Coordinates of C-alpha atoms in Angstrom, one line a residue:
M1 CA -20.6 -38.2 11.3
C2 CA -18.2 -38.4 8.4
G3 CA -19.0 -36.6 5.0
R4 CA -16.0 -35.6 3.6
Y5 CA -11.9 -35.6 4.4
A6 CA -8.7 -34.8 3.3
F7 CA -6.0 -37.2 1.9
F8 CA -3.2 -35.9 0.0
S9 CA 0.1 -38.1 -0.2
R10 CA 1.2 -40.8 -1.7
P11 CA 0.7 -44.6 -0.4
S12 CA 4.6 -45.1 -0.9
E13 CA 4.6 -42.1 1.4
V14 CA 2.1 -43.2 3.9
R15 CA 3.9 -46.6 4.0
R16 CA 7.5 -45.4 5.4
R17 CA 4.8 -43.0 8.1
L18 CA 3.2 -45.9 9.4
E19 CA 6.3 -47.8 9.7
E20 CA 7.9 -45.1 11.9
E21 CA 5.1 -45.6 14.1
G22 CA 5.0 -49.0 14.8
M23 CA 2.2 -50.0 11.7
P24 CA 4.6 -51.7 9.4
S25 CA 3.0 -53.4 5.8
Q26 CA 4.4 -55.7 3.7
E27 CA 2.4 -54.6 0.6
A28 CA 1.2 -51.2 -0.8
P29 CA -1.1 -50.2 -3.9
D30 CA 0.8 -47.7 -6.6
D31 CA 0.4 -44.2 -6.4
N32 CA -2.1 -44.2 -8.9
E33 CA -4.7 -46.8 -7.3
V34 CA -5.4 -43.9 -5.0
R35 CA -7.5 -40.8 -5.1
Q36 CA -5.1 -38.6 -3.6
T37 CA -7.2 -34.7 -3.2
Y38 CA -8.0 -32.3 0.1
N39 CA -11.5 -33.2 -0.7
F40 CA -12.1 -36.5 -0.6
A41 CA -15.1 -38.0 -1.2
P42 CA -17.4 -41.0 -1.0
G43 CA -17.2 -42.9 -3.9
S44 CA -13.5 -42.0 -4.6
F45 CA -10.4 -45.4 -4.0
G46 CA -9.1 -44.3 -0.3
L47 CA -6.2 -46.1 1.2
V48 CA -6.9 -48.7 4.3
Y49 CA -4.3 -50.9 6.6
R50 CA -5.6 -54.6 7.4
A51 CA -4.5 -58.2 8.5
D52 CA -3.6 -60.0 5.5
V53 CA -5.9 -62.5 5.8
P54 CA -8.5 -63.9 2.9
D55 CA -11.4 -61.9 1.0
Y56 CA -13.9 -64.1 4.1
G57 CA -12.1 -62.9 6.7
A58 CA -10.2 -63.9 9.7
G59 CA -11.1 -67.0 11.0
Q60 CA -12.5 -70.3 9.3
R61 CA -14.0 -69.8 5.8
E62 CA -17.5 -71.1 7.2
R63 CA -19.5 -69.0 9.8
D64 CA -23.0 -68.4 10.5
G65 CA -24.8 -65.7 8.9
E66 CA -22.5 -66.0 6.2
A67 CA -22.8 -68.7 4.3
K68 CA -25.5 -67.7 1.6
G69 CA -22.7 -65.4 0.7
K70 CA -20.0 -68.5 -0.2
D71 CA -19.1 -69.1 -3.2
K72 CA -20.5 -72.6 -4.1
T73 CA -17.5 -73.9 -5.7
E74 CA -15.1 -72.3 -3.3
S75 CA -17.0 -74.6 -0.5
E76 CA -16.1 -77.9 -2.3
D77 CA -13.0 -77.5 -2.9
D78 CA -12.2 -76.4 1.2
A79 CA -14.5 -79.3 2.2
M80 CA -12.7 -81.8 0.0
N81 CA -9.6 -80.0 1.2
K82 CA -10.2 -81.7 4.7
A83 CA -10.8 -84.4 3.6
A84 CA -7.9 -85.6 2.5
A85 CA -5.8 -83.6 4.9
A86 CA -8.3 -86.4 7.7
V87 CA -6.8 -89.3 5.6
E88 CA -2.9 -88.0 5.4
Y89 CA -3.4 -87.3 8.9
S90 CA -4.6 -91.0 9.7
N91 CA -2.3 -92.4 7.4
M92 CA 0.6 -90.7 9.7
T93 CA 2.3 -92.2 12.4
E94 CA 2.2 -91.2 15.7
E95 CA 5.5 -89.2 15.5
E96 CA 4.6 -88.0 11.8
Q97 CA 1.0 -86.1 14.0
L98 CA 3.0 -85.2 16.8
N99 CA 5.6 -83.5 14.5
K100 CA 2.8 -82.0 12.2
V101 CA 1.1 -80.6 15.2
T102 CA 4.2 -78.8 16.6
A103 CA 4.4 -77.7 13.4
D104 CA 0.7 -75.7 12.9
A105 CA 1.1 -74.7 16.7
E106 CA 4.5 -72.6 15.6
S107 CA 2.4 -71.7 12.7
N108 CA -0.2 -69.9 14.4
I109 CA 2.6 -68.0 16.7
H110 CA 4.1 -66.0 13.3
P111 CA 4.0 -62.4 14.0
T112 CA 0.9 -61.5 11.4
N113 CA 1.4 -59.5 8.7
Y114 CA -0.4 -56.3 7.5
K115 CA -0.7 -54.5 4.4
L116 CA -1.8 -51.0 2.8
Q117 CA -5.5 -51.5 0.1
A118 CA -6.5 -49.5 -2.1
M119 CA -10.8 -49.7 -1.2
K120 CA -14.1 -47.9 -2.1
W121 CA -15.4 -44.9 0.1
G122 CA -19.0 -46.8 1.0
L123 CA -19.3 -50.8 2.0
V124 CA -21.2 -53.2 -0.1
P125 CA -21.8 -56.4 1.3
F126 CA -20.4 -59.6 0.0
W127 CA -24.2 -60.9 -0.6
T128 CA -24.7 -58.3 -3.3
K129 CA -25.8 -59.0 -6.7
R130 CA -25.4 -56.0 -8.5
N131 CA -23.7 -52.4 -8.3
P132 CA -25.8 -50.1 -5.8
D133 CA -27.0 -46.9 -6.9
Y134 CA -25.3 -44.0 -5.3
G135 CA -27.7 -43.4 -2.8
S136 CA -27.6 -46.8 -1.2
M137 CA -23.4 -46.1 -1.1
M138 CA -24.2 -42.7 0.5
K139 CA -26.2 -45.2 3.3
T140 CA -23.2 -47.1 4.6
I141 CA -20.2 -44.5 4.5
N142 CA -20.7 -44.4 8.1
C143 CA -21.0 -47.7 10.8
R144 CA -22.4 -46.0 14.4
D145 CA -20.7 -47.6 17.2
D146 CA -24.2 -48.3 18.6
S147 CA -25.3 -51.1 15.8
L148 CA -22.1 -53.0 16.4
I149 CA -23.6 -54.0 20.3
E150 CA -25.7 -56.5 18.7
N151 CA -24.8 -59.4 17.2
K152 CA -27.2 -58.7 14.2
G153 CA -28.2 -56.1 11.2
M154 CA -26.2 -56.0 8.2
W155 CA -22.5 -55.6 10.2
N156 CA -22.6 -58.5 11.9
T157 CA -20.0 -60.5 9.4
M158 CA -17.7 -57.7 9.4
K159 CA -17.4 -56.7 12.5
H160 CA -16.7 -60.3 13.6
R161 CA -13.6 -60.3 10.9
K162 CA -12.6 -58.0 8.6
R163 CA -12.7 -54.9 10.4
C164 CA -9.5 -52.3 9.0
I165 CA -8.1 -49.0 9.5
V166 CA -8.9 -46.2 7.4
I167 CA -5.7 -43.7 6.7
C168 CA -6.1 -39.9 6.0
E169 CA -4.5 -36.3 6.7
G170 CA -7.9 -34.8 9.3
F171 CA -12.2 -34.9 8.2
Y172 CA -14.2 -32.1 7.4
E173 CA -17.5 -30.8 9.7
W174 CA -19.7 -28.3 9.1
L175 CA -20.8 -26.1 11.6
K176 CA -24.9 -24.9 11.3
K177 CA -25.8 -21.1 11.8
H178 CA -29.0 -19.4 11.1
G179 CA -31.5 -22.3 11.8
G180 CA -28.9 -24.9 8.9
K181 CA -29.6 -22.9 5.9
E182 CA -25.9 -21.7 6.1
K183 CA -23.5 -24.5 7.0
L184 CA -19.5 -23.5 7.8
P185 CA -17.1 -26.1 7.1
H186 CA -14.0 -26.6 9.7
F187 CA -11.5 -29.1 9.3
V188 CA -10.5 -31.4 12.3
K189 CA -6.5 -32.3 11.8
R190 CA -4.3 -34.7 15.5
K191 CA -1.8 -31.3 16.8
D192 CA 1.0 -33.7 16.6
G193 CA 0.5 -33.4 13.1
Q194 CA 0.3 -37.6 12.4
L195 CA -1.5 -39.2 9.6
M196 CA -5.4 -40.1 11.4
C197 CA -6.2 -43.4 11.6
F198 CA -9.8 -44.3 11.9
A199 CA -11.2 -47.6 12.9
G200 CA -13.3 -48.9 10.1
L201 CA -15.0 -52.2 8.7
W202 CA -14.2 -53.5 4.8
D203 CA -15.8 -55.9 2.9
C204 CA -15.3 -58.1 -0.5
T205 CA -18.0 -58.9 -3.4
K206 CA -18.4 -59.7 -7.2
F207 CA -21.3 -58.7 -8.7
E208 CA -22.6 -60.8 -11.3
D209 CA -22.5 -59.7 -14.3
S210 CA -17.9 -59.2 -13.5
E211 CA -14.9 -61.3 -13.3
E212 CA -13.9 -58.4 -11.2
K213 CA -13.8 -58.3 -6.5
L214 CA -14.7 -54.7 -5.3
Y215 CA -13.2 -53.6 -2.0
T216 CA -14.9 -51.4 0.3
Y217 CA -14.9 -50.1 3.5
S218 CA -17.1 -47.6 6.4
I219 CA -15.8 -45.6 9.2
I220 CA -17.4 -45.7 12.0
T221 CA -18.6 -42.5 14.3
T222 CA -19.3 -42.4 18.2
D223 CA -20.0 -39.5 20.3
A224 CA -18.1 -36.2 19.7
N225 CA -15.7 -35.1 22.6
K226 CA -16.1 -32.2 25.0
Q227 CA -13.5 -30.3 21.9
L228 CA -15.8 -31.1 19.0
Q229 CA -19.5 -30.8 20.5
F230 CA -20.2 -27.5 19.4
L231 CA -19.5 -28.6 16.0
H232 CA -21.5 -31.8 15.8
D233 CA -23.2 -34.8 17.9
R234 CA -20.8 -37.1 15.8
M235 CA -16.8 -38.2 15.2
P236 CA -14.6 -40.5 13.5
V237 CA -13.5 -43.0 15.8
I238 CA -9.6 -42.4 16.0
L239 CA -7.4 -44.7 17.4
N240 CA -3.6 -43.9 17.9
N241 CA -1.0 -45.1 15.2
G242 CA 1.1 -48.4 16.6
S243 CA -0.8 -48.2 19.8
D244 CA -2.0 -51.9 21.5
E245 CA -6.1 -50.1 20.2
V246 CA -4.8 -50.7 16.8
R247 CA -2.6 -54.2 17.2
T248 CA -6.3 -55.5 19.0
W249 CA -8.1 -53.7 16.5
L250 CA -6.8 -55.9 13.2
D251 CA -6.1 -58.9 15.4
P252 CA -7.3 -61.8 12.8
G253 CA -7.3 -64.0 16.0
R254 CA -10.4 -62.0 17.2
A255 CA -12.7 -63.4 15.5
E256 CA -15.9 -62.8 17.8
W257 CA -17.1 -59.8 18.5
N258 CA -16.4 -58.9 22.2
K259 CA -16.7 -56.2 25.2
E260 CA -13.5 -55.7 24.2
L261 CA -13.3 -54.6 20.5
Q262 CA -16.3 -52.7 21.9
S263 CA -14.7 -50.7 24.4
L264 CA -12.0 -49.4 21.4
L265 CA -15.3 -47.5 20.0
K266 CA -15.2 -44.1 22.1
P267 CA -14.8 -40.1 22.0
Y268 CA -10.8 -39.4 20.5
Q269 CA -9.2 -38.8 24.1
G270 CA -6.1 -36.5 22.8
E271 CA -5.2 -33.3 21.2
L272 CA -6.5 -32.6 18.2
E273 CA -7.5 -28.8 15.5
C274 CA -10.4 -28.0 14.7
Y275 CA -10.6 -24.7 12.7
P276 CA -13.3 -23.1 9.9
V277 CA -11.7 -23.5 6.5
S278 CA -13.0 -22.1 3.0
K279 CA -16.9 -22.9 1.6
D280 CA -15.4 -23.7 -1.4
V281 CA -14.7 -27.2 -0.5
N282 CA -18.8 -27.4 -0.4
K283 CA -18.3 -28.3 -3.8
V284 CA -17.3 -32.3 -4.5
G285 CA -15.6 -31.5 -7.6
N286 CA -13.1 -28.6 -6.2
N287 CA -9.5 -29.4 -4.3
S288 CA -7.2 -26.8 -3.6
P289 CA -4.4 -26.9 -0.4
S290 CA -6.6 -23.9 0.7
F291 CA -9.0 -26.3 1.6
V292 CA -6.4 -27.2 5.6
V293 CA -6.1 -23.9 5.8
P294 CA -7.2 -22.1 8.8
L295 CA -9.6 -18.8 7.0
N296 CA -8.3 -16.2 9.2
S297 CA -4.7 -17.6 8.4
S298 CA -2.5 -15.1 6.8
E299 CA -1.9 -18.0 4.5
N300 CA -5.3 -18.2 3.5
K301 CA -5.8 -15.9 0.5
N302 CA -9.3 -16.0 1.2
N303 CA -8.6 -13.7 4.3
I304 CA -10.1 -10.9 3.8
A305 CA -7.4 -9.1 6.4
N306 CA -5.0 -10.7 4.3
F307 CA -6.5 -8.7 1.2
F308 CA -5.2 -5.0 2.8
G309 CA -2.3 -6.8 5.0
N310 CA -0.9 -7.9 0.9
Q311 CA -1.4 -4.0 -0.3
K312 CA -0.1 -2.1 2.6
K313 CA 2.6 -4.2 1.7
A314 CA 2.9 -3.6 -1.4
A315 CA 2.8 0.4 -0.9
Q316 CA 5.6 -0.1 1.9
T317 CA 7.4 -1.8 -0.9
E318 CA 6.7 0.4 -3.6
E319 CA 7.8 3.9 -1.1
M320 CA 11.1 1.8 -0.4
E321 CA 11.4 1.1 -4.2
S322 CA 10.6 4.9 -5.2
E323 CA 12.7 6.2 -2.2
A324 CA 15.7 4.1 -3.6
T325 CA 15.0 4.9 -7.0
R326 CA 15.5 9.2 -5.6
Q327 CA 18.8 8.7 -4.0
A328 CA 19.7 6.9 -7.0
T329 CA 19.5 9.7 -8.5
D330 CA 20.4 12.4 -6.7
A331 CA 23.7 10.4 -6.6
V332 CA 23.4 10.7 -10.3
R333 CA 23.5 14.1 -10.3
S334 CA 25.6 14.9 -7.7
K335 CA 28.2 13.0 -9.6
E336 CA 27.1 14.9 -12.7
S337 CA 28.1 18.5 -11.0
Q338 CA 31.2 17.4 -9.1
V339 CA 32.0 17.0 -13.1
K340 CA 30.6 19.9 -14.1
H341 CA 32.7 22.3 -11.6
E342 CA 36.0 20.3 -11.8
P343 CA 38.3 22.0 -14.7
N344 CA 39.0 20.4 -17.9
D345 CA 41.9 22.2 -20.3
D346 CA 41.0 19.1 -23.3
A347 CA 37.5 20.4 -23.1
T348 CA 36.5 22.6 -26.5
L349 CA 33.8 25.1 -27.2
N350 CA 30.9 23.9 -29.3
Q351 CA 28.5 27.1 -29.8
D352 CA 25.8 24.6 -30.8
G353 CA 26.1 23.1 -28.2
G354 CA 26.9 19.8 -29.3
D355 CA 30.0 18.9 -26.8
S356 CA 28.9 18.2 -23.5
N357 CA 30.2 21.6 -21.9
A358 CA 27.9 24.1 -22.2
P359 CA 28.8 27.3 -24.7
V360 CA 30.4 30.1 -23.0
P361 CA 28.3 33.3 -23.0
A362 CA 29.7 35.8 -25.3
P363 CA 31.2 39.2 -23.1
V364 CA 29.3 41.9 -22.3
K365 CA 30.3 45.7 -23.7
P366 CA 29.9 48.4 -20.5
I367 CA 27.6 51.1 -21.9
S368 CA 28.3 54.9 -21.9
N369 CA 27.1 57.8 -20.2
D370 CA 26.7 59.2 -23.8
T371 CA 24.6 56.5 -25.1
K372 CA 22.7 55.5 -22.2
H373 CA 19.8 58.0 -22.9
S374 CA 20.1 57.2 -27.1
S375 CA 19.4 53.0 -25.9
A376 CA 16.7 53.1 -23.2
V377 CA 15.0 55.5 -26.3
K378 CA 15.9 52.7 -28.5
R379 CA 14.4 49.6 -26.2
E380 CA 11.3 52.1 -25.4
H381 CA 9.4 53.6 -28.7
S382 CA 8.1 52.0 -31.1
W383 CA 5.6 53.1 -33.9
S384 CA 2.4 52.3 -33.7
R385 CA 0.6 51.0 -36.6
D386 CA -3.4 50.7 -38.7
G387 CA -3.8 54.2 -36.4
D388 CA -2.8 53.2 -32.9
T389 CA -1.5 55.9 -30.9
A390 CA 2.2 55.4 -29.5
D391 CA 1.5 56.7 -25.7
G392 CA -1.9 55.8 -23.1
A393 CA -4.1 59.5 -24.1
G394 CA -5.5 57.9 -27.7
E395 CA -4.0 61.6 -29.6
P396 CA -1.6 60.9 -32.4
L397 CA 2.1 63.0 -32.6
M398 CA 2.2 66.0 -34.7
K399 CA 5.4 66.7 -37.0
S400 CA 5.2 69.7 -35.7
Q401 CA 6.2 68.3 -32.2
K402 CA 9.9 67.7 -30.5
M403 CA 11.5 66.6 -27.2
D404 CA 12.5 68.9 -24.8
D405 CA 15.5 68.0 -22.3
H406 CA 13.1 66.5 -20.0
G407 CA 11.6 64.5 -22.1
S408 CA 8.3 66.2 -23.1
I409 CA 7.2 67.2 -26.6
E410 CA 6.8 70.7 -27.9
E411 CA 5.9 72.7 -30.7
G412 CA 8.0 73.4 -33.3
D413 CA 10.2 72.7 -36.5
A414 CA 9.4 69.4 -37.8
D415 CA 13.3 69.0 -38.6
V416 CA 14.1 69.7 -35.3
L417 CA 12.1 66.4 -34.9
Q418 CA 13.8 64.5 -38.0
E419 CA 17.1 65.6 -36.5
N420 CA 16.2 63.9 -33.0
Q421 CA 15.3 60.4 -35.0
S422 CA 18.3 60.5 -36.3
E423 CA 19.9 60.3 -33.7
G424 CA 18.3 57.3 -32.5
S425 CA 15.5 58.9 -30.2
L426 CA 13.2 57.3 -32.8
E427 CA 12.3 54.4 -35.2
Q428 CA 11.3 55.7 -39.0
T429 CA 9.3 53.6 -40.6
A430 CA 9.3 54.0 -44.6
G431 CA 6.2 54.8 -46.4
R432 CA 4.5 56.0 -43.0
S433 CA 3.4 59.1 -41.1
R434 CA 4.9 60.0 -38.7
R435 CA 2.5 59.5 -35.3
K436 CA 2.5 60.4 -31.9
T437 CA 4.8 59.0 -29.5
R438 CA 5.3 58.7 -25.5
S439 CA 8.3 60.4 -24.5
A440 CA 11.6 58.2 -23.6
T441 CA 12.2 59.7 -20.1
S442 CA 7.9 60.0 -18.6
N443 CA 5.1 57.8 -18.5
L444 CA 2.7 60.3 -18.4
S445 CA 1.3 61.7 -22.0
P446 CA 1.6 65.3 -22.6
K447 CA -1.9 66.2 -21.2
G448 CA -1.1 64.3 -18.3
R449 CA 2.7 66.4 -17.8
A450 CA 1.2 69.5 -18.6
A451 CA -1.3 68.7 -15.8
K452 CA 1.4 67.9 -13.5
G453 CA 4.0 70.8 -14.4
G454 CA 7.4 70.3 -14.4
G455 CA 10.2 70.3 -11.5
E456 CA 10.9 67.6 -9.3
R457 CA 7.9 66.0 -11.2
N458 CA 9.5 65.9 -14.9
K459 CA 12.7 64.5 -13.5
K460 CA 14.3 63.0 -16.3
I461 CA 13.7 58.6 -16.0
T462 CA 17.6 58.1 -17.2
S463 CA 18.5 60.1 -14.8
F464 CA 18.1 56.7 -12.3
F465 CA 20.0 54.8 -14.3
T466 CA 23.0 57.3 -13.7
K467 CA 23.6 56.8 -10.4

């Protein structure tokens, strides 16, 4: 069956495309009269192509099976018109009668006019007096081809006189999986990209409580071809655009059902494309261009492979942008380095660092041999505070101790120690008592130096710097 299809083209565009395919139309509805959607559902107004015939269809007005649906006033008018025409004809001369017969014959061989018309999907027979409910309408959205073989049933009048073509881009069908618990939608379209032309039937009715006419249609279905048998056992009857099949099907001169018309209702032999699409199409209210895009296509945002592909692409783009930024930064740094090393006679010194040029450091004075020892002592010696000791042994210096030439402390007069302090070998803090300090030329405590003895072990450390 066919319960949903896609029709997203404007009627004006459809008219142009059909004319290019040998299906001209003298009339077409406005674009806003037809619903354009990727999820066309029953009850919507679609686009139908048919012969420009009266609302009762092709052929003569009075036909078997339609008398009960005729409008009484219209039937009386037809009878009066025929009677008047007969009287007029009888009053003509033989020459006038011959001319009239010739004119009528020429009018019958004129090409048939066709038109595009907006109709509602879900056929309502002409004899219906009240607007049917949705459930009743759903029963007539499709018409089986085998139900048209015999000249009986509700479709009998329509198949004789009211045949049409339903225009769309493609149709949906659902594949049942897991015992029917899950249904995966598939979209079917022509491989050549042309519009699809379904064989259909139409009718016109007017309800008792309304003065407006309602035009409706149904899509004829047949057995599925080999390509679609995996999907469903039925498919719409598809006729090739502008073909002899279309002209035969729509010919208003064929007002009697016959085997030739029945033979047109067969599985499509052309090439089709069929692929799974998004499950969002299951809901009638949804509408998106992605519904006609293959589910595993790179163009489909719902494709999970697309997600990781986009992530990879984004990472590559980010990496390229980072590399470009790094190269630009390196170029700027290289340019700054070249500017920094180029001589600039106009550059001024700014010790505060306010200028773009870095301040020149002050020159370092050389240290003489006479001051090397005292400078080293100043850097190494400091008084301990709050009872801490200057050496690692934890023994306080006595006032009576002094340093010998090798850096060791000897017993002696406190004045000698004071003299050494005035030369810069020790720092003095006012108001504090003198305490023991570590030797400037040895890292050993007095006990350690006594234990190790003199000689090579007690060589002055300052002799290393004088070399």
